[in-house]
mmCIF file of C-alpha atoms in Angstrom:
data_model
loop_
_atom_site.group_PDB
_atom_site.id
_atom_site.type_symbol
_atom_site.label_atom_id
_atom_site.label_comp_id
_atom_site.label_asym_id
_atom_site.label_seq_id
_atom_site.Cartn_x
_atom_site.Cartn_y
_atom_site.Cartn_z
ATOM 1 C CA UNK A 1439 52.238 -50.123 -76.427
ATOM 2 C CA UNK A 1440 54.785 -49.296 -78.567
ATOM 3 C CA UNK A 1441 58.270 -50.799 -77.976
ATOM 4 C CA UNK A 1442 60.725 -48.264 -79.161
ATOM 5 C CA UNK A 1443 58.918 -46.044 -76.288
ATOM 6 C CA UNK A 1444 59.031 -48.534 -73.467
ATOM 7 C CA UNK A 1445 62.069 -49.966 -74.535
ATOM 8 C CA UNK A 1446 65.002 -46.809 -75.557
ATOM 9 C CA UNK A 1447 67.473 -49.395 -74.930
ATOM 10 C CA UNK A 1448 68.981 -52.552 -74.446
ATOM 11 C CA UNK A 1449 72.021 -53.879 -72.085
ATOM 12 C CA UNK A 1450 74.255 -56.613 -73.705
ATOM 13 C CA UNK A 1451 76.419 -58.821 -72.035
ATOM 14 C CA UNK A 1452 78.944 -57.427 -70.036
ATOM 15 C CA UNK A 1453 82.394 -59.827 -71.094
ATOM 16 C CA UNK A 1454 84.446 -58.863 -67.896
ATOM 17 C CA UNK A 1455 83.718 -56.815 -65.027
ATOM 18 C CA UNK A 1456 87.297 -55.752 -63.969
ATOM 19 C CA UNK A 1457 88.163 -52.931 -65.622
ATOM 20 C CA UNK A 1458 91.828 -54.056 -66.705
ATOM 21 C CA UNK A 1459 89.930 -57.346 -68.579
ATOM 22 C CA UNK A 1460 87.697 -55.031 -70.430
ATOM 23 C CA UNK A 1461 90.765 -53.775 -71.583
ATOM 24 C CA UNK A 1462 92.197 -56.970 -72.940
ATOM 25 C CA UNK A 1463 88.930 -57.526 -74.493
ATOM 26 C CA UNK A 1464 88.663 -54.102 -76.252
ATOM 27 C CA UNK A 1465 92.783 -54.918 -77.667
ATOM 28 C CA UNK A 1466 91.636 -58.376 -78.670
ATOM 29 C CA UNK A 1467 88.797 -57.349 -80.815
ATOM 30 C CA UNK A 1468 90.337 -54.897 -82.031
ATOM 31 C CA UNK A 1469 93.416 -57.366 -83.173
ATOM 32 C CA UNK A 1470 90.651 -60.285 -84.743
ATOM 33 C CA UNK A 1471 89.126 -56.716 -86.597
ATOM 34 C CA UNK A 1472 92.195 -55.744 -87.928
ATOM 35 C CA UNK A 1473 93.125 -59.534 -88.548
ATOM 36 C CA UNK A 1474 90.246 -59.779 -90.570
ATOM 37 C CA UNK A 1475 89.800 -56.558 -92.413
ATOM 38 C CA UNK A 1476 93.549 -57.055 -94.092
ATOM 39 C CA UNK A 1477 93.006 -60.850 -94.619
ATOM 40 C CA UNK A 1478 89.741 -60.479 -96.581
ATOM 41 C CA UNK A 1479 90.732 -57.204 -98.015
ATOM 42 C CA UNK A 1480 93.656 -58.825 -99.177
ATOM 43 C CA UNK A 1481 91.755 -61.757 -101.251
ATOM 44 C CA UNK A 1482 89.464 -58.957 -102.412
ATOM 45 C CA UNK A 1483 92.147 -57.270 -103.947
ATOM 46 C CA UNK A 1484 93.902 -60.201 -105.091
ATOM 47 C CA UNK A 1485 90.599 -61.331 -106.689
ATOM 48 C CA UNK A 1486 89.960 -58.023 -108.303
ATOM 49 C CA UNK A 1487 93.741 -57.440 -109.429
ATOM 50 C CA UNK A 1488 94.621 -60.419 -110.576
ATOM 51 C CA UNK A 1489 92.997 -62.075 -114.075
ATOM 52 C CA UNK A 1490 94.105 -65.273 -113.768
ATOM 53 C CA UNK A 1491 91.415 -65.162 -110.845
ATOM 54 C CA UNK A 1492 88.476 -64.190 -112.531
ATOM 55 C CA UNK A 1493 86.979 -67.563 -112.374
ATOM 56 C CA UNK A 1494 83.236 -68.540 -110.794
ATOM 57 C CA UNK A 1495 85.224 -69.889 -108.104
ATOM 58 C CA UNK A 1496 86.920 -66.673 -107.152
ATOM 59 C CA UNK A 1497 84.074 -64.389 -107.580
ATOM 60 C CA UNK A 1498 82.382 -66.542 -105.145
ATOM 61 C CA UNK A 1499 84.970 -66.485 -102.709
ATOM 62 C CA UNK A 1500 84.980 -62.701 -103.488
ATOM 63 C CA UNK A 1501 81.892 -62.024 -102.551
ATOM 64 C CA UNK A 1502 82.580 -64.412 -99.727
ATOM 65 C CA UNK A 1503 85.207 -61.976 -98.239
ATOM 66 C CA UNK A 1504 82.636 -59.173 -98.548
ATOM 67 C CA UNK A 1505 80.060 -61.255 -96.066
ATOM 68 C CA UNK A 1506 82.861 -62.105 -93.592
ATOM 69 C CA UNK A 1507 83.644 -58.684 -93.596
ATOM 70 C CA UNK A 1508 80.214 -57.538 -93.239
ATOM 71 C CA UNK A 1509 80.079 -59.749 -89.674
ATOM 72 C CA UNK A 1510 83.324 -58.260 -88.153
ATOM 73 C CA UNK A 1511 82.130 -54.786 -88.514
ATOM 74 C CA UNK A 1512 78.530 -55.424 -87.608
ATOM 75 C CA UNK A 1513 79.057 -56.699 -84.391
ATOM 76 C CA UNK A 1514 82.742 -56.079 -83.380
ATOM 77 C CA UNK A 1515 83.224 -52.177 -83.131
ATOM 78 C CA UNK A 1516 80.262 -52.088 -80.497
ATOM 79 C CA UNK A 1517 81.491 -54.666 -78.974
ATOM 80 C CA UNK A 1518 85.282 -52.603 -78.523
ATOM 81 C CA UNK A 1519 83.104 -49.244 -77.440
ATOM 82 C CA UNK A 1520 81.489 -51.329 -75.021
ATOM 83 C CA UNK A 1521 84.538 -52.647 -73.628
ATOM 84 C CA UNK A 1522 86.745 -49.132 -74.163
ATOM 85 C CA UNK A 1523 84.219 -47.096 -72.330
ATOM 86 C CA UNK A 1524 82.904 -49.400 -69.998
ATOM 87 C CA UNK A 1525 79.193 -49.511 -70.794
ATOM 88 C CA UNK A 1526 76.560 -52.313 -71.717
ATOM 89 C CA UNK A 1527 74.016 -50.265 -73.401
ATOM 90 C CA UNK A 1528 72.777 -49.967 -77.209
ATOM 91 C CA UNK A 1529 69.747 -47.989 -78.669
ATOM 92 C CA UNK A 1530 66.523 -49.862 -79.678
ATOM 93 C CA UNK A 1531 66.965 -48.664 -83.296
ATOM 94 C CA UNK A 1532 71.093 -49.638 -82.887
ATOM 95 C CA UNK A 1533 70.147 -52.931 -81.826
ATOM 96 C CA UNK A 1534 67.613 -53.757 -84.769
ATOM 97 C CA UNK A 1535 69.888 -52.389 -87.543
ATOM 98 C CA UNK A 1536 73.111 -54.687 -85.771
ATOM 99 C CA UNK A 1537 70.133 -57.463 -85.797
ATOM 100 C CA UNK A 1538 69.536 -56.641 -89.319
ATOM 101 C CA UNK A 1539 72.716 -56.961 -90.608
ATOM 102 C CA UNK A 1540 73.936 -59.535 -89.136
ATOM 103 C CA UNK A 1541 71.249 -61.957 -90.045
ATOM 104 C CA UNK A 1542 71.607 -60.238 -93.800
ATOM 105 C CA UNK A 1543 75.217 -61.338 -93.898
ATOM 106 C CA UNK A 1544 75.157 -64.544 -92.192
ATOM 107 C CA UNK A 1545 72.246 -65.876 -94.399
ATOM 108 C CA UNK A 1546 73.881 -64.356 -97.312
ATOM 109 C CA UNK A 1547 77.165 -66.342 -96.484
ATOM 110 C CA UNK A 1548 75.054 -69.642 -96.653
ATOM 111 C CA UNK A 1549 73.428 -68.917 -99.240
ATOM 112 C CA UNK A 1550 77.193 -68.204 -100.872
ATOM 113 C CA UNK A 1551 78.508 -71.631 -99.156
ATOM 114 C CA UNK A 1552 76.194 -73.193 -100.762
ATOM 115 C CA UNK A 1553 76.475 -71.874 -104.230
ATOM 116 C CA UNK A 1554 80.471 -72.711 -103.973
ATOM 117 C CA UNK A 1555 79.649 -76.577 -103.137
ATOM 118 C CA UNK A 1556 77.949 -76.597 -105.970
ATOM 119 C CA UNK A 1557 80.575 -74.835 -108.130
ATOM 120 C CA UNK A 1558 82.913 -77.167 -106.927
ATOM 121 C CA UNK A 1559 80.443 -80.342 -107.976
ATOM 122 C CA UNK A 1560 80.520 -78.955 -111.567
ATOM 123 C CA UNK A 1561 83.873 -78.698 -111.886
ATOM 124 C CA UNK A 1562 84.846 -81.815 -110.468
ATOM 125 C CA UNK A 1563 82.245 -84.341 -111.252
ATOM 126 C CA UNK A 1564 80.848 -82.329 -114.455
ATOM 127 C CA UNK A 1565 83.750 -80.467 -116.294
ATOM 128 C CA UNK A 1566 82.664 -80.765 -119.519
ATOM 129 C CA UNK A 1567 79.750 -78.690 -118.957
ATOM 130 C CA UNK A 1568 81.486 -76.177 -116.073
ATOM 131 C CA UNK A 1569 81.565 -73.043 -118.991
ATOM 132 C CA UNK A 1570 77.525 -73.577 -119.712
ATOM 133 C CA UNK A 1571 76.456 -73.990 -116.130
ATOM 134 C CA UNK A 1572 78.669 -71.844 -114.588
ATOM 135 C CA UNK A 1573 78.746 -68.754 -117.033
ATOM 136 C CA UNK A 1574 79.219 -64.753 -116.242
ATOM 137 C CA UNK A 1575 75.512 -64.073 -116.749
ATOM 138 C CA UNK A 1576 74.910 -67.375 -114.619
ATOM 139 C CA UNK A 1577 77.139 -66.488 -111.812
ATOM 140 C CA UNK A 1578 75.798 -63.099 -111.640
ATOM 141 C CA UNK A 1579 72.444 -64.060 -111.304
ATOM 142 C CA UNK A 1580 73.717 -66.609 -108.257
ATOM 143 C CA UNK A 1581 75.414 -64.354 -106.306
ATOM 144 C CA UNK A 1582 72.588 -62.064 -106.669
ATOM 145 C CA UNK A 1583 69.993 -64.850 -105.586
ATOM 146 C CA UNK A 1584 72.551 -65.099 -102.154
ATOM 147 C CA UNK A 1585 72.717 -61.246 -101.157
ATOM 148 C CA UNK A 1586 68.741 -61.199 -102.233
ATOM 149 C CA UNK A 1587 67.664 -64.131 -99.847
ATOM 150 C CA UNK A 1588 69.913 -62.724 -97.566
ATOM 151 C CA UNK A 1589 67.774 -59.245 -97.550
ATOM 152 C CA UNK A 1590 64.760 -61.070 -97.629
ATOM 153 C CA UNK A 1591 65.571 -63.019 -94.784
ATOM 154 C CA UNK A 1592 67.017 -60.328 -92.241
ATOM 155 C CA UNK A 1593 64.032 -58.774 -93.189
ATOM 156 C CA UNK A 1594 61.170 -60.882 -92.096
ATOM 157 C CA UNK A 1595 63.181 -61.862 -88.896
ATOM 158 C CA UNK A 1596 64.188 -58.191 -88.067
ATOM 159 C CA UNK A 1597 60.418 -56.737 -89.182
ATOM 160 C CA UNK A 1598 59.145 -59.980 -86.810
ATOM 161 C CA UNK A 1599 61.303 -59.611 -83.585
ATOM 162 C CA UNK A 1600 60.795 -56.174 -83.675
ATOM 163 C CA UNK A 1601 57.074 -56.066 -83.532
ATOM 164 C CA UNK A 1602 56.385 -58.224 -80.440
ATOM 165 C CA UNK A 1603 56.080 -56.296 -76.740
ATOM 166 C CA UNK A 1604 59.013 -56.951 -74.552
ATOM 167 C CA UNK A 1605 58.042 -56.228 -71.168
ATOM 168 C CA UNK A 1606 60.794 -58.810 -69.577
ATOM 169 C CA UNK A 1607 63.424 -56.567 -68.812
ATOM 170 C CA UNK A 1608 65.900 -55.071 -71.108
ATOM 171 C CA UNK A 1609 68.813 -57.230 -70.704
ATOM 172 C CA UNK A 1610 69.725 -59.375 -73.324
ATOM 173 C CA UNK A 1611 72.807 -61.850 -71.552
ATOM 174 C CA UNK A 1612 74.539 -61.717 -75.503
ATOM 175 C CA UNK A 1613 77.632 -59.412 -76.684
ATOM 176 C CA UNK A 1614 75.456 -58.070 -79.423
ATOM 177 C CA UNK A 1615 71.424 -58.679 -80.406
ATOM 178 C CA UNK A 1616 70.571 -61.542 -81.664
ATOM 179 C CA UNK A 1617 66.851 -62.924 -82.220
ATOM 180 C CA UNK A 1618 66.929 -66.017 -79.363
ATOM 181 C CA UNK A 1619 68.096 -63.234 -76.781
ATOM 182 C CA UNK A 1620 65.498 -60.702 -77.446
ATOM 183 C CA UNK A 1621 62.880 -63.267 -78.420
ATOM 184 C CA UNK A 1622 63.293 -64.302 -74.053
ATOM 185 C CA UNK A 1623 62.548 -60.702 -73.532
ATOM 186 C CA UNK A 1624 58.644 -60.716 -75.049
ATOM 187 C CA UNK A 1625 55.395 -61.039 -73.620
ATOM 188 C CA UNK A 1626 53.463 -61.883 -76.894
ATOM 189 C CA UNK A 1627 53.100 -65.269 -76.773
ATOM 190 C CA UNK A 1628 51.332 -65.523 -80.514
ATOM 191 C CA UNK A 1629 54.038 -63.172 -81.710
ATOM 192 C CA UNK A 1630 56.881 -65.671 -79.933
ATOM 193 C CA UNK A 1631 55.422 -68.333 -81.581
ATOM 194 C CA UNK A 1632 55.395 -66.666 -85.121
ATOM 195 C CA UNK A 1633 58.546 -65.637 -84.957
ATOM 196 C CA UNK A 1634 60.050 -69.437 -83.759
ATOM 197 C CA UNK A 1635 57.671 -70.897 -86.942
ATOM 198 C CA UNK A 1636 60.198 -68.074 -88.990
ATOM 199 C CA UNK A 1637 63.583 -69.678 -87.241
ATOM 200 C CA UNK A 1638 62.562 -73.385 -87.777
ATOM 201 C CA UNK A 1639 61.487 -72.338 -91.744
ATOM 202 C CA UNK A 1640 64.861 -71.184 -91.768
ATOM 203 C CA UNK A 1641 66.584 -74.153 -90.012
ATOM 204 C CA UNK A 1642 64.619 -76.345 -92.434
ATOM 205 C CA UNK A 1643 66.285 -74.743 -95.420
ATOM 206 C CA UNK A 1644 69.781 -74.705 -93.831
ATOM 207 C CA UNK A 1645 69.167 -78.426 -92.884
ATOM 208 C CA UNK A 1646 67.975 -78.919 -97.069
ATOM 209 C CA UNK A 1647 71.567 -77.051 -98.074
ATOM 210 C CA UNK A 1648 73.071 -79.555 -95.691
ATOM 211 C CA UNK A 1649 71.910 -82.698 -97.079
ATOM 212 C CA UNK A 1650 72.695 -80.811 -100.013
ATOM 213 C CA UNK A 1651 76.521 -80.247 -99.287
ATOM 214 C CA UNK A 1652 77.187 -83.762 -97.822
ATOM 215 C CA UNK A 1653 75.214 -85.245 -101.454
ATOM 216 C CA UNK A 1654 77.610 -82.879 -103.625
ATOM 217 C CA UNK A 1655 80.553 -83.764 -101.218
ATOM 218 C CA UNK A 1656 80.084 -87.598 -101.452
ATOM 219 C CA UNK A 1657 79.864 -87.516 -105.176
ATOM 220 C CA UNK A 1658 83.024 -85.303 -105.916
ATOM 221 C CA UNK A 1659 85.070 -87.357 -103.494
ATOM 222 C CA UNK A 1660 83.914 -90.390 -105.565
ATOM 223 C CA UNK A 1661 84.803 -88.098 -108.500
ATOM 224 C CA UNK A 1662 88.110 -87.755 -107.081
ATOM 225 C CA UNK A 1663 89.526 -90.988 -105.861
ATOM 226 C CA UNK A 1664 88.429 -92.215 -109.728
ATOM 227 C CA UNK A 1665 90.814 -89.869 -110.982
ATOM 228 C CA UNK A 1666 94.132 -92.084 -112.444
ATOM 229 C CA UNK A 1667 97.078 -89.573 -111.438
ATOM 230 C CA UNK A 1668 98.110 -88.758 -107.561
ATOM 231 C CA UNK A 1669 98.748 -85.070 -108.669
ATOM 232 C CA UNK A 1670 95.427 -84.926 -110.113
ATOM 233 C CA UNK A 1671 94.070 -85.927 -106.706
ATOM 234 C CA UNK A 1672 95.614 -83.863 -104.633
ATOM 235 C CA UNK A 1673 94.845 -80.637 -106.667
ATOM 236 C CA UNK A 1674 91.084 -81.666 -106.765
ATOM 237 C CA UNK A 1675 91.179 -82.310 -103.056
ATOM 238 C CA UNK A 1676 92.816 -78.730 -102.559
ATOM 239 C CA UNK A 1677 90.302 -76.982 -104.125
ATOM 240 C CA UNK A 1678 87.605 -79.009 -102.168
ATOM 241 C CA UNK A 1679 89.409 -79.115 -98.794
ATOM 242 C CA UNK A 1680 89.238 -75.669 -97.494
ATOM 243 C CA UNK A 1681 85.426 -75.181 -98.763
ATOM 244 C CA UNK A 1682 84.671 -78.342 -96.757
ATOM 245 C CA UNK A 1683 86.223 -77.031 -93.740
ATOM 246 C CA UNK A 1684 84.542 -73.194 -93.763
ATOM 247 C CA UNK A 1685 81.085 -75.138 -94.588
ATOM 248 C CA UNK A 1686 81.676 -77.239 -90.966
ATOM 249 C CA UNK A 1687 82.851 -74.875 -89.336
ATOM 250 C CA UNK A 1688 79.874 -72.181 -89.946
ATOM 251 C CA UNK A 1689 77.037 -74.999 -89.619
ATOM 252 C CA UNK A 1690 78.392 -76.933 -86.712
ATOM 253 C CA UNK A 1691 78.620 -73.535 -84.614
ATOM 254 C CA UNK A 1692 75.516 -72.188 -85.997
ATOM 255 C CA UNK A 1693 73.531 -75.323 -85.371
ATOM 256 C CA UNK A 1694 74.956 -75.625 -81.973
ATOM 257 C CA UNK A 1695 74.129 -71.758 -80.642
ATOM 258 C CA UNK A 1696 70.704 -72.010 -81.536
ATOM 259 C CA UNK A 1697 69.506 -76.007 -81.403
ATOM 260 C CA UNK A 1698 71.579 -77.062 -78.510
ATOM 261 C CA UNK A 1699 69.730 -78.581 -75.457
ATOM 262 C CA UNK A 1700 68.842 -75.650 -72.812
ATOM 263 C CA UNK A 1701 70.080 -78.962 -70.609
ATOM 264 C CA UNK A 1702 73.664 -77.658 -71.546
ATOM 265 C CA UNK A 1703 73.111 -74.193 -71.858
ATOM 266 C CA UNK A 1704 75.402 -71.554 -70.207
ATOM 267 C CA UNK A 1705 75.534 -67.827 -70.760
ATOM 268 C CA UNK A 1706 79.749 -68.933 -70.845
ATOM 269 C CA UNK A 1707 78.459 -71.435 -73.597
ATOM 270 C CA UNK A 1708 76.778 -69.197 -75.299
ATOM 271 C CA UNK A 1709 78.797 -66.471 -75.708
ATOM 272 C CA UNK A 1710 81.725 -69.224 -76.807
ATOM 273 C CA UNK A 1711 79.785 -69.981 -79.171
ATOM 274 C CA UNK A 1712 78.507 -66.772 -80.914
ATOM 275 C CA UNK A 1713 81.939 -65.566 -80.639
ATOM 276 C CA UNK A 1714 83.102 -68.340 -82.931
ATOM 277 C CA UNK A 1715 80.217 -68.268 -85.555
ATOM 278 C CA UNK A 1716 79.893 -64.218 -85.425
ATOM 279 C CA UNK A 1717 83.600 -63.558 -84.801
ATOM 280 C CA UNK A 1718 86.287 -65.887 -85.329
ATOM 281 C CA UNK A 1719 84.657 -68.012 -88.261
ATOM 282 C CA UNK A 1720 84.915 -64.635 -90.699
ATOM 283 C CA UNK A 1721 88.375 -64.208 -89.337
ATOM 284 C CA UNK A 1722 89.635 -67.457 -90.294
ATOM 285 C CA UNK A 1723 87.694 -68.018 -93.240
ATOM 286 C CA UNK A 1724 90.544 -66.143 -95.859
ATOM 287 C CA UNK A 1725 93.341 -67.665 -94.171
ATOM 288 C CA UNK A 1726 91.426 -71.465 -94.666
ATOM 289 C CA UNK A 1727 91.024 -70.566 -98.501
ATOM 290 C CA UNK A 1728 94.958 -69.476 -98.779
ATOM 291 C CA UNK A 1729 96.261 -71.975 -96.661
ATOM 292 C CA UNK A 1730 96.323 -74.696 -99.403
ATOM 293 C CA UNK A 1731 95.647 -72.303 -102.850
ATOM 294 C CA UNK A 1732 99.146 -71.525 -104.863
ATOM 295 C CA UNK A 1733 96.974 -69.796 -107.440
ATOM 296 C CA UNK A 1734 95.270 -67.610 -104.298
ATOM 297 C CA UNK A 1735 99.283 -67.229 -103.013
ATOM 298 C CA UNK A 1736 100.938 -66.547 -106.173
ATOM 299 C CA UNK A 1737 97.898 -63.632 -106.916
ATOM 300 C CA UNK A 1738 98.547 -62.378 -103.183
ATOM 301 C CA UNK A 1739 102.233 -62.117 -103.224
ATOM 302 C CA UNK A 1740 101.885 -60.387 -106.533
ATOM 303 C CA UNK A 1741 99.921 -58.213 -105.304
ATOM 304 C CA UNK A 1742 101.650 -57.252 -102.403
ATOM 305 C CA UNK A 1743 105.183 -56.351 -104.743
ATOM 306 C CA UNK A 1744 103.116 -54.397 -106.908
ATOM 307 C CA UNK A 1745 99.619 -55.169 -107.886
ATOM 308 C CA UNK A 1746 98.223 -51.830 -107.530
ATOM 309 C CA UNK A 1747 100.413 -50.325 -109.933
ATOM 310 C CA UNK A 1748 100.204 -53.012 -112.280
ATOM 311 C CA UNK A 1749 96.574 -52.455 -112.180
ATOM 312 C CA UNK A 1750 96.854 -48.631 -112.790
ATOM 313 C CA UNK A 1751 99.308 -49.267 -115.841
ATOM 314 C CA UNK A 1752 96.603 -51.566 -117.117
ATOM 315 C CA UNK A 1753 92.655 -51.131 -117.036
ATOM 316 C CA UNK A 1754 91.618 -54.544 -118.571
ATOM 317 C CA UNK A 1755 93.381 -56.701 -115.559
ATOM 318 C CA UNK A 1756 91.275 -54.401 -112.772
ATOM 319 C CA UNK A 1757 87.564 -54.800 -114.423
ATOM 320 C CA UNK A 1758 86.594 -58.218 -113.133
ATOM 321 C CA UNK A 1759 83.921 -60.157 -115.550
ATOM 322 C CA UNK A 1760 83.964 -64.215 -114.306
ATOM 323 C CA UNK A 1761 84.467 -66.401 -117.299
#
């Protein structure tokens, strides 16, 4: 029985049913998309404009914004429709190309996290070999690893889910499609079980780039406190600080949404909890990195008085080559 014939659509989760709340909800999303499309566009820019940026660190952070961004508008402008226009539904094919994408980007972002603790373990605990480890050809071939195992992973889930029978309904109690949701939905049970040996492969690895981070994390901030001068400190904590905070807050929400306890599960929980690992994690993640970065504020209040021009008058400070 083929699914895309006995299942034409799906019906997410309806997040109000008074008309005047869907409302709010449409405005809302469409403030945290707007919110988040000018904060990451802005360190894109800032990144690309501005040389004194072109650093491993930035290019990660770079292609950092370009994941975050890749949630927001994966998920959020259906999410608006929905609420605008009153309706729950999304196509079979719509809901395995949001599925697709979303996994693409959010395993591509840890795969990036992950890259950046370990940039930031070179540099602090390893700086006299940062330019040999950390090279343009080497940081290339990184980021490419992250958007590759990204692909390769959306892939195998999306190609998995996708294959199993659903004959439990159509109604997936989540704001957009997500594996868990649609995995309730089958009636295969060697397909269910193939496709949860696939999630706990991939919560092995995210658990192995956790023991990873906390290793790295332990041995820069006995890097750190060995350092002699207090300004020293504090700039090495600075550059550590708001990486440490975007890596807890994407695991800890993550890991919570899909190992939690059903004892404690709630579709109220649930949708909390997607909303701030699909939605407001991306949003805040440019305004984390800022918060505490003069070199990230100096390049963004440049180029808000006049980086595009600059840029124009000059070809060698657009053309971004990390160093």
């Amino acid at each position: 029985m083929s699914n895309s014939s006995s299942m034409p659509q799906f019906l997410l989760l309806a997040l109000a049913d008074r008309r005047e709340l869907q409302l709010l909800h449409f405005w809302l999303f469409l403030a945290i998309s707007l919110a988040a499309l000018l904060a990451n566009g802005l360190i894109l820019s800032a990144v690309a404009c501005d040389h004194h940026l072109h650093t491993p660190r930035y290019f990660f952070l770079l292609n950092l914004s370009l994941t975050d961004l890749g949630c927001i508008c994966t998920t959020v402008p259906k999410a608006m429709h929905n609420s605008l226009w009153n309706t729950g539904t999304i196509t079979y094919t719509g809901c395995a190309a949001q599925l697709f994408f979303f996994a693409f980007f959010i395993s591509a972002e840890f795969s990036l996290l992950t890259i950046m603790c370990y940039d930031r373990y070179v540099a602090i605990c390893k700086p006299l070999h940062y330019g040999t480890l950390l090279g343009s050809r080497a940081c290339a071939h990184m980021a490419a690893a992250a958007w590759a195992t990204g692909f390769l992973s959306a892939l195998l889930h999306t190609a998995n889910t996708f294959s199993l029978p659903l004959c439990q309904g159509n109604a997936l109690g989540q704001f957009f499609c997500e594996i868990p949701h649609i995995l309730k939905l089958s009636c295969s049970h060697s397909g269910y079980l193939r496709e949860i040996g696939l999630i706990r492969v991939t919560a092995c690895l995210i658990f192995g780039g956790f023991v990873f981070f906390v290793f790295s994390y332990v041995q820069i901030f006995r890097a750190v406190l060995r350092i002699p001068s207090q300004q020293g400190r504090h700039k090495a904590f600075s550059t550590c600080l708001p990486h440490l905070a975007v890596v807890s807050l994407f695991i800890s929400t993550l890991f919570f949404a899909h190992l939690k306890p059903s004892s404690i599960s709630s579709p109220s929980l649930d949708l909390i909890v997607s909303l701030m690992y699909s939605v407001v994690s991306p949003t805040l993640n440019p305004l984390i990195y800022s918060l505490r970065n003069q070199e990230l504020k100096d390049a963004l209040r440049k180029l808000i008085t006049g980086c595009f021009s600059e840029a124009i008058n000059s070809p060698s400070s657009a053309c971004y080559v990390p160093h």
